[in-house]
Amino acid sequence: MYILFEGIDTCGKSTQIELLAQVHPGIITTHEPGGTAFGKKAREILLSDSLRSKRAELLLFLADRAEHYEEVIEPNKDKVVISDRGFISGIGYALANGDFSFDELVHLNRFALKEHFPDRIILFLTDMETLRERTSQKSLDGIELRGLEYLLRVQEHMKESILKLGIPHLFIDATDSIENIHQSILTYLKV
Ligand SMILES: Nc1ncnc2c1ncn2[C@@H]1O[C@H](COP(=O)(O)OP(=O)(O)O)[C@@H](O)[C@H]1O
Ligand SMILES: Cc1cn([C@H]2C[C@H](O)[C@@H](COP(=O)(O)OP(=O)(O)O)O2)c(=O)[nH]c1=O
């Protein structure tokens, strides 16, 4: 089973994946961008936000996704695999950047994932106050430096995209406590 943890920067994805992995050591955890040897190199370029062309950036995220699918997701399809980000980030950030339509992004992502979208998605939803507080406590990468309004637009696109695609999902209030969120996830995944 391929499960995606999604949400904008600092919403708490990694914290919850770590907690889940402690309780269930058999779960395979991975992430995008950067979950493969090629992905590590792509991630360095992508997080520096140095590409002039948004198309080039999108294609590099998609190349990372295709390699990640082939190397990590497909060989483990009989196990529980949890990925910190994936194609919902791919669609959400690209829509917020402008220039691309939802339908063409879905088409490109289907191609990268060989038609295999995740079985379930957990989306963390945060608010301006929490986002401001948490981002002020870390050094920001190039993408995060695009601003908090931008990130909240990404979040809205992520939510709408999940609803439009009809993939089974859980929406999480990211402002809730770490323990409450952990319990909701355990209940939803029944693991
Ligand atoms: N529910 C929560 N309540 C308060 N702080 C949280 C919560 N979840 C995560 N944090 C803190 O917020 C920061 C970002 O969390 P992290 O899990 O790294 O987010 P992400 O992986 O989505 O970027 C970390 O300092 C983490 O300890
Ligand atoms: C997977 C993906 C990520 N991104 C962005 C979201 C993040 O800002 C960045 C990945 O950063 P990362 O450090 O992995 O995420 P987080 O801050 O949540 O721990 O790349 C895209 O713009 N498109 C994509 O397809």
PDB file of C-alpha atoms in Angstrom, residues 2-191:
ATOM      1  CA  TYR A   2       1.357   3.380  -1.096  1.00  0.00           C
ATOM      2  CA  ILE A   3       0.454   6.158   1.361  1.00  0.00           C
ATOM      3  CA  LEU A   4       1.261   9.803   0.819  1.00  0.00           C
ATOM      4  CA  PHE A   5       1.762  12.360   3.618  1.00  0.00           C
ATOM      5  CA  GLU A   6       1.171  15.778   2.139  1.00  0.00           C
ATOM      6  CA  GLY A   7       1.071  19.378   3.216  1.00  0.00           C
ATOM      7  CA  ILE A   8       3.058  22.574   2.947  1.00  0.00           C
ATOM      8  CA  ASP A   9       6.387  23.158   4.674  1.00  0.00           C
ATOM      9  CA  THR A  10       6.400  22.831   8.514  1.00  0.00           C
ATOM     10  CA  CYS A  11       2.870  21.376   8.743  1.00  0.00           C
ATOM     11  CA  GLY A  12       4.256  18.356  10.652  1.00  0.00           C
ATOM     12  CA  LYS A  13       4.592  15.548   8.079  1.00  0.00           C
ATOM     13  CA  SER A  14       8.074  14.343   9.094  1.00  0.00           C
ATOM     14  CA  THR A  15       7.204  14.449  12.805  1.00  0.00           C
ATOM     15  CA  GLN A  16       4.233  12.130  12.265  1.00  0.00           C
ATOM     16  CA  ILE A  17       6.058   9.775   9.885  1.00  0.00           C
ATOM     17  CA  GLU A  18       8.823   9.369  12.472  1.00  0.00           C
ATOM     18  CA  LEU A  19       6.280   8.564  15.209  1.00  0.00           C
ATOM     19  CA  LEU A  20       4.542   6.012  12.995  1.00  0.00           C
ATOM     20  CA  ALA A  21       7.842   4.363  12.064  1.00  0.00           C
ATOM     21  CA  GLN A  22       8.693   4.001  15.762  1.00  0.00           C
ATOM     22  CA  VAL A  23       5.424   2.192  16.452  1.00  0.00           C
ATOM     23  CA  HIS A  24       5.593   0.116  13.243  1.00  0.00           C
ATOM     24  CA  PRO A  25       9.214  -0.587  12.307  1.00  0.00           C
ATOM     25  CA  GLY A  26       8.035  -2.711   9.340  1.00  0.00           C
ATOM     26  CA  ILE A  27       6.764   0.352   7.489  1.00  0.00           C
ATOM     27  CA  ILE A  28       9.018   1.621   4.712  1.00  0.00           C
ATOM     28  CA  THR A  29       9.467   5.397   4.794  1.00  0.00           C
ATOM     29  CA  THR A  30      10.677   7.506   1.916  1.00  0.00           C
ATOM     30  CA  HIS A  31      10.411  11.051   0.551  1.00  0.00           C
ATOM     31  CA  GLU A  32      10.286  13.305  -2.503  1.00  0.00           C
ATOM     32  CA  PRO A  33      12.304  14.967  -3.790  1.00  0.00           C
ATOM     33  CA  GLY A  34      15.433  12.990  -2.989  1.00  0.00           C
ATOM     34  CA  GLY A  35      14.418   9.398  -2.159  1.00  0.00           C
ATOM     35  CA  THR A  36      16.899   7.891  -4.653  1.00  0.00           C
ATOM     36  CA  ALA A  37      20.559   8.445  -5.594  1.00  0.00           C
ATOM     37  CA  PHE A  38      19.501  10.520  -8.613  1.00  0.00           C
ATOM     38  CA  GLY A  39      16.893  12.266  -6.471  1.00  0.00           C
ATOM     39  CA  LYS A  40      19.533  13.521  -4.030  1.00  0.00           C
ATOM     40  CA  LYS A  41      21.246  15.380  -6.859  1.00  0.00           C
ATOM     41  CA  ALA A  42      17.936  16.676  -8.236  1.00  0.00           C
ATOM     42  CA  ARG A  43      16.891  17.842  -4.733  1.00  0.00           C
ATOM     43  CA  GLU A  44      20.009  19.979  -4.408  1.00  0.00           C
ATOM     44  CA  ILE A  45      19.166  21.827  -7.616  1.00  0.00           C
ATOM     45  CA  LEU A  46      15.447  22.066  -6.849  1.00  0.00           C
ATOM     46  CA  LEU A  47      15.704  23.436  -3.295  1.00  0.00           C
ATOM     47  CA  SER A  48      18.123  26.142  -4.373  1.00  0.00           C
ATOM     48  CA  ASP A  49      15.240  27.501  -6.530  1.00  0.00           C
ATOM     49  CA  SER A  50      17.811  28.347  -9.197  1.00  0.00           C
ATOM     50  CA  LEU A  51      16.058  27.232 -12.393  1.00  0.00           C
ATOM     51  CA  ARG A  52      14.798  30.104 -14.506  1.00  0.00           C
ATOM     52  CA  SER A  53      12.234  27.973 -16.337  1.00  0.00           C
ATOM     53  CA  LYS A  54       9.252  26.743 -14.283  1.00  0.00           C
ATOM     54  CA  ARG A  55       8.860  24.037 -16.947  1.00  0.00           C
ATOM     55  CA  ALA A  56      12.409  22.821 -16.313  1.00  0.00           C
ATOM     56  CA  GLU A  57      11.674  22.776 -12.571  1.00  0.00           C
ATOM     57  CA  LEU A  58       8.464  20.808 -13.089  1.00  0.00           C
ATOM     58  CA  LEU A  59      10.206  18.275 -15.338  1.00  0.00           C
ATOM     59  CA  LEU A  60      12.995  17.766 -12.796  1.00  0.00           C
ATOM     60  CA  PHE A  61      10.441  17.102 -10.017  1.00  0.00           C
ATOM     61  CA  LEU A  62       8.723  14.659 -12.394  1.00  0.00           C
ATOM     62  CA  ALA A  63      12.013  12.918 -13.239  1.00  0.00           C
ATOM     63  CA  ASP A  64      12.681  12.534  -9.516  1.00  0.00           C
ATOM     64  CA  ARG A  65       9.140  11.107  -9.096  1.00  0.00           C
ATOM     65  CA  ALA A  66       9.507   8.618 -11.959  1.00  0.00           C
ATOM     66  CA  GLU A  67      12.848   7.328 -10.627  1.00  0.00           C
ATOM     67  CA  HIS A  68      11.427   7.166  -7.085  1.00  0.00           C
ATOM     68  CA  TYR A  69       8.426   5.173  -8.322  1.00  0.00           C
ATOM     69  CA  GLU A  70      10.606   2.688 -10.200  1.00  0.00           C
ATOM     70  CA  GLU A  71      13.228   2.275  -7.471  1.00  0.00           C
ATOM     71  CA  VAL A  72      11.219   2.537  -4.221  1.00  0.00           C
ATOM     72  CA  ILE A  73       7.433   2.322  -4.697  1.00  0.00           C
ATOM     73  CA  GLU A  74       6.988  -0.398  -7.296  1.00  0.00           C
ATOM     74  CA  PRO A  75       9.414  -2.973  -5.777  1.00  0.00           C
ATOM     75  CA  ASN A  76       7.672  -2.576  -2.387  1.00  0.00           C
ATOM     76  CA  LYS A  77       4.070  -2.635  -3.556  1.00  0.00           C
ATOM     77  CA  ASP A  78       3.212  -5.524  -1.198  1.00  0.00           C
ATOM     78  CA  LYS A  79       4.478  -3.605   1.852  1.00  0.00           C
ATOM     79  CA  VAL A  80       3.263  -0.422   3.534  1.00  0.00           C
ATOM     80  CA  VAL A  81       5.249   2.458   2.050  1.00  0.00           C
ATOM     81  CA  ILE A  82       4.840   5.980   3.408  1.00  0.00           C
ATOM     82  CA  SER A  83       6.188   8.853   1.376  1.00  0.00           C
ATOM     83  CA  ASP A  84       6.821  12.326   2.776  1.00  0.00           C
ATOM     84  CA  ARG A  85       5.441  14.279  -0.230  1.00  0.00           C
ATOM     85  CA  GLY A  86       4.703  13.104  -3.749  1.00  0.00           C
ATOM     86  CA  PHE A  87       2.548  14.063  -6.715  1.00  0.00           C
ATOM     87  CA  ILE A  88       0.083  16.179  -4.696  1.00  0.00           C
ATOM     88  CA  SER A  89       2.994  18.512  -3.921  1.00  0.00           C
ATOM     89  CA  GLY A  90       3.827  18.197  -7.605  1.00  0.00           C
ATOM     90  CA  ILE A  91       0.401  19.518  -8.584  1.00  0.00           C
ATOM     91  CA  GLY A  92      -0.097  22.001  -5.708  1.00  0.00           C
ATOM     92  CA  TYR A  93       3.180  23.905  -6.071  1.00  0.00           C
ATOM     93  CA  ALA A  94       3.000  23.891  -9.878  1.00  0.00           C
ATOM     94  CA  LEU A  95      -0.553  25.311  -9.841  1.00  0.00           C
ATOM     95  CA  ALA A  96       0.528  28.053  -7.441  1.00  0.00           C
ATOM     96  CA  ASN A  97       3.404  28.882  -9.800  1.00  0.00           C
ATOM     97  CA  GLY A  98       0.894  29.517 -12.612  1.00  0.00           C
ATOM     98  CA  ASP A  99       1.470  28.497 -16.231  1.00  0.00           C
ATOM     99  CA  PHE A 100       0.084  24.967 -15.868  1.00  0.00           C
ATOM    100  CA  SER A 101      -3.425  23.520 -15.924  1.00  0.00           C
ATOM    101  CA  PHE A 102      -4.752  20.896 -13.508  1.00  0.00           C
ATOM    102  CA  ASP A 103      -5.478  18.479 -16.353  1.00  0.00           C
ATOM    103  CA  GLU A 104      -2.006  18.671 -17.877  1.00  0.00           C
ATOM    104  CA  LEU A 105      -0.415  18.223 -14.435  1.00  0.00           C
ATOM    105  CA  VAL A 106      -2.548  15.143 -13.760  1.00  0.00           C
ATOM    106  CA  HIS A 107      -1.565  13.741 -17.160  1.00  0.00           C
ATOM    107  CA  LEU A 108       2.176  14.335 -16.565  1.00  0.00           C
ATOM    108  CA  ASN A 109       2.005  12.815 -13.083  1.00  0.00           C
ATOM    109  CA  ARG A 110       0.127   9.747 -14.323  1.00  0.00           C
ATOM    110  CA  PHE A 111       2.944   9.288 -16.834  1.00  0.00           C
ATOM    111  CA  ALA A 112       5.676   9.629 -14.156  1.00  0.00           C
ATOM    112  CA  LEU A 113       3.877   7.168 -11.867  1.00  0.00           C
ATOM    113  CA  LYS A 114       3.004   4.660 -14.602  1.00  0.00           C
ATOM    114  CA  GLU A 115      -0.692   5.294 -13.850  1.00  0.00           C
ATOM    115  CA  HIS A 116      -0.285   4.318 -10.167  1.00  0.00           C
ATOM    116  CA  PHE A 117      -1.543   7.035  -7.878  1.00  0.00           C
ATOM    117  CA  PRO A 118      -1.191   6.483  -4.100  1.00  0.00           C
ATOM    118  CA  ASP A 119      -3.817   4.353  -2.341  1.00  0.00           C
ATOM    119  CA  ARG A 120      -4.373   6.912   0.415  1.00  0.00           C
ATOM    120  CA  ILE A 121      -3.367  10.488   1.157  1.00  0.00           C
ATOM    121  CA  ILE A 122      -3.052  12.228   4.516  1.00  0.00           C
ATOM    122  CA  LEU A 123      -3.105  15.996   4.040  1.00  0.00           C
ATOM    123  CA  PHE A 124      -2.061  18.335   6.868  1.00  0.00           C
ATOM    124  CA  LEU A 125      -3.860  21.674   6.847  1.00  0.00           C
ATOM    125  CA  THR A 126      -2.312  24.588   8.673  1.00  0.00           C
ATOM    126  CA  ASP A 127      -3.115  28.283   9.135  1.00  0.00           C
ATOM    127  CA  MET A 128      -1.222  31.564   8.742  1.00  0.00           C
ATOM    128  CA  GLU A 129      -0.449  31.957  12.448  1.00  0.00           C
ATOM    129  CA  THR A 130       0.996  28.464  12.861  1.00  0.00           C
ATOM    130  CA  LEU A 131       2.862  28.701   9.565  1.00  0.00           C
ATOM    131  CA  ARG A 132       4.417  32.040  10.575  1.00  0.00           C
ATOM    132  CA  GLU A 133       5.443  30.702  13.973  1.00  0.00           C
ATOM    133  CA  ARG A 134       6.996  27.468  12.674  1.00  0.00           C
ATOM    134  CA  THR A 135       8.766  28.945   9.628  1.00  0.00           C
ATOM    135  CA  SER A 136      10.286  31.671  11.831  1.00  0.00           C
ATOM    136  CA  GLN A 137      12.054  28.936  13.800  1.00  0.00           C
ATOM    137  CA  LYS A 138      13.992  27.411  10.888  1.00  0.00           C
ATOM    138  CA  SER A 139      16.274  28.486   8.072  1.00  0.00           C
ATOM    139  CA  LEU A 140      14.231  28.583   4.878  1.00  0.00           C
ATOM    140  CA  ASP A 141      15.117  26.955   1.550  1.00  0.00           C
ATOM    141  CA  GLY A 142      14.614  28.706  -1.788  1.00  0.00           C
ATOM    142  CA  ILE A 143      11.047  27.472  -2.247  1.00  0.00           C
ATOM    143  CA  GLU A 144       9.975  28.443   1.292  1.00  0.00           C
ATOM    144  CA  LEU A 145      11.364  31.922   0.652  1.00  0.00           C
ATOM    145  CA  ARG A 146       8.560  32.466  -1.911  1.00  0.00           C
ATOM    146  CA  GLY A 147       6.424  33.524   1.050  1.00  0.00           C
ATOM    147  CA  LEU A 148       3.634  32.405   3.354  1.00  0.00           C
ATOM    148  CA  GLU A 149       0.729  33.546   1.127  1.00  0.00           C
ATOM    149  CA  TYR A 150       2.224  31.459  -1.658  1.00  0.00           C
ATOM    150  CA  LEU A 151       2.398  28.411   0.645  1.00  0.00           C
ATOM    151  CA  LEU A 152      -1.236  28.815   1.700  1.00  0.00           C
ATOM    152  CA  ARG A 153      -2.258  29.012  -1.981  1.00  0.00           C
ATOM    153  CA  VAL A 154      -0.344  25.743  -2.519  1.00  0.00           C
ATOM    154  CA  GLN A 155      -2.252  24.200   0.390  1.00  0.00           C
ATOM    155  CA  GLU A 156      -5.609  25.176  -1.149  1.00  0.00           C
ATOM    156  CA  HIS A 157      -4.578  23.668  -4.495  1.00  0.00           C
ATOM    157  CA  MET A 158      -3.516  20.440  -2.743  1.00  0.00           C
ATOM    158  CA  LYS A 159      -6.871  20.123  -0.998  1.00  0.00           C
ATOM    159  CA  GLU A 160      -8.896  20.832  -4.141  1.00  0.00           C
ATOM    160  CA  SER A 161      -6.793  18.418  -6.188  1.00  0.00           C
ATOM    161  CA  ILE A 162      -7.337  15.534  -3.749  1.00  0.00           C
ATOM    162  CA  LEU A 163     -11.091  16.170  -3.773  1.00  0.00           C
ATOM    163  CA  LYS A 164     -11.222  16.377  -7.581  1.00  0.00           C
ATOM    164  CA  LEU A 165      -9.235  13.158  -8.022  1.00  0.00           C
ATOM    165  CA  GLY A 166     -11.378  11.272  -5.503  1.00  0.00           C
ATOM    166  CA  ILE A 167      -8.448   9.478  -3.864  1.00  0.00           C
ATOM    167  CA  PRO A 168      -9.230   8.126  -0.326  1.00  0.00           C
ATOM    168  CA  HIS A 169      -7.895  10.698   2.118  1.00  0.00           C
ATOM    169  CA  LEU A 170      -7.734  12.090   5.636  1.00  0.00           C
ATOM    170  CA  PHE A 171      -7.528  15.839   6.238  1.00  0.00           C
ATOM    171  CA  ILE A 172      -5.635  16.658   9.433  1.00  0.00           C
ATOM    172  CA  ASP A 173      -5.804  19.856  11.463  1.00  0.00           C
ATOM    173  CA  ALA A 174      -2.054  20.531  11.641  1.00  0.00           C
ATOM    174  CA  THR A 175      -2.531  22.960  14.540  1.00  0.00           C
ATOM    175  CA  ASP A 176      -3.698  20.137  16.830  1.00  0.00           C
ATOM    176  CA  SER A 177      -1.240  18.469  19.252  1.00  0.00           C
ATOM    177  CA  ILE A 178       1.366  15.985  18.003  1.00  0.00           C
ATOM    178  CA  GLU A 179      -0.223  13.195  20.073  1.00  0.00           C
ATOM    179  CA  ASN A 180      -3.807  13.850  18.884  1.00  0.00           C
ATOM    180  CA  ILE A 181      -2.666  13.865  15.270  1.00  0.00           C
ATOM    181  CA  HIS A 182      -0.726  10.638  15.802  1.00  0.00           C
ATOM    182  CA  GLN A 183      -3.841   8.933  17.191  1.00  0.00           C
ATOM    183  CA  SER A 184      -6.010  10.132  14.265  1.00  0.00           C
ATOM    184  CA  ILE A 185      -3.489   8.724  11.811  1.00  0.00           C
ATOM    185  CA  LEU A 186      -3.304   5.359  13.600  1.00  0.00           C
ATOM    186  CA  THR A 187      -7.103   5.145  13.581  1.00  0.00           C
ATOM    187  CA  TYR A 188      -7.368   6.074   9.914  1.00  0.00           C
ATOM    188  CA  LEU A 189      -4.647   3.719   8.686  1.00  0.00           C
ATOM    189  CA  LYS A 190      -5.641   0.868  11.008  1.00  0.00           C
ATOM    190  CA  VAL A 191      -1.990  -0.175  11.240  1.00  0.00           C
TER     191      VAL A 191
END
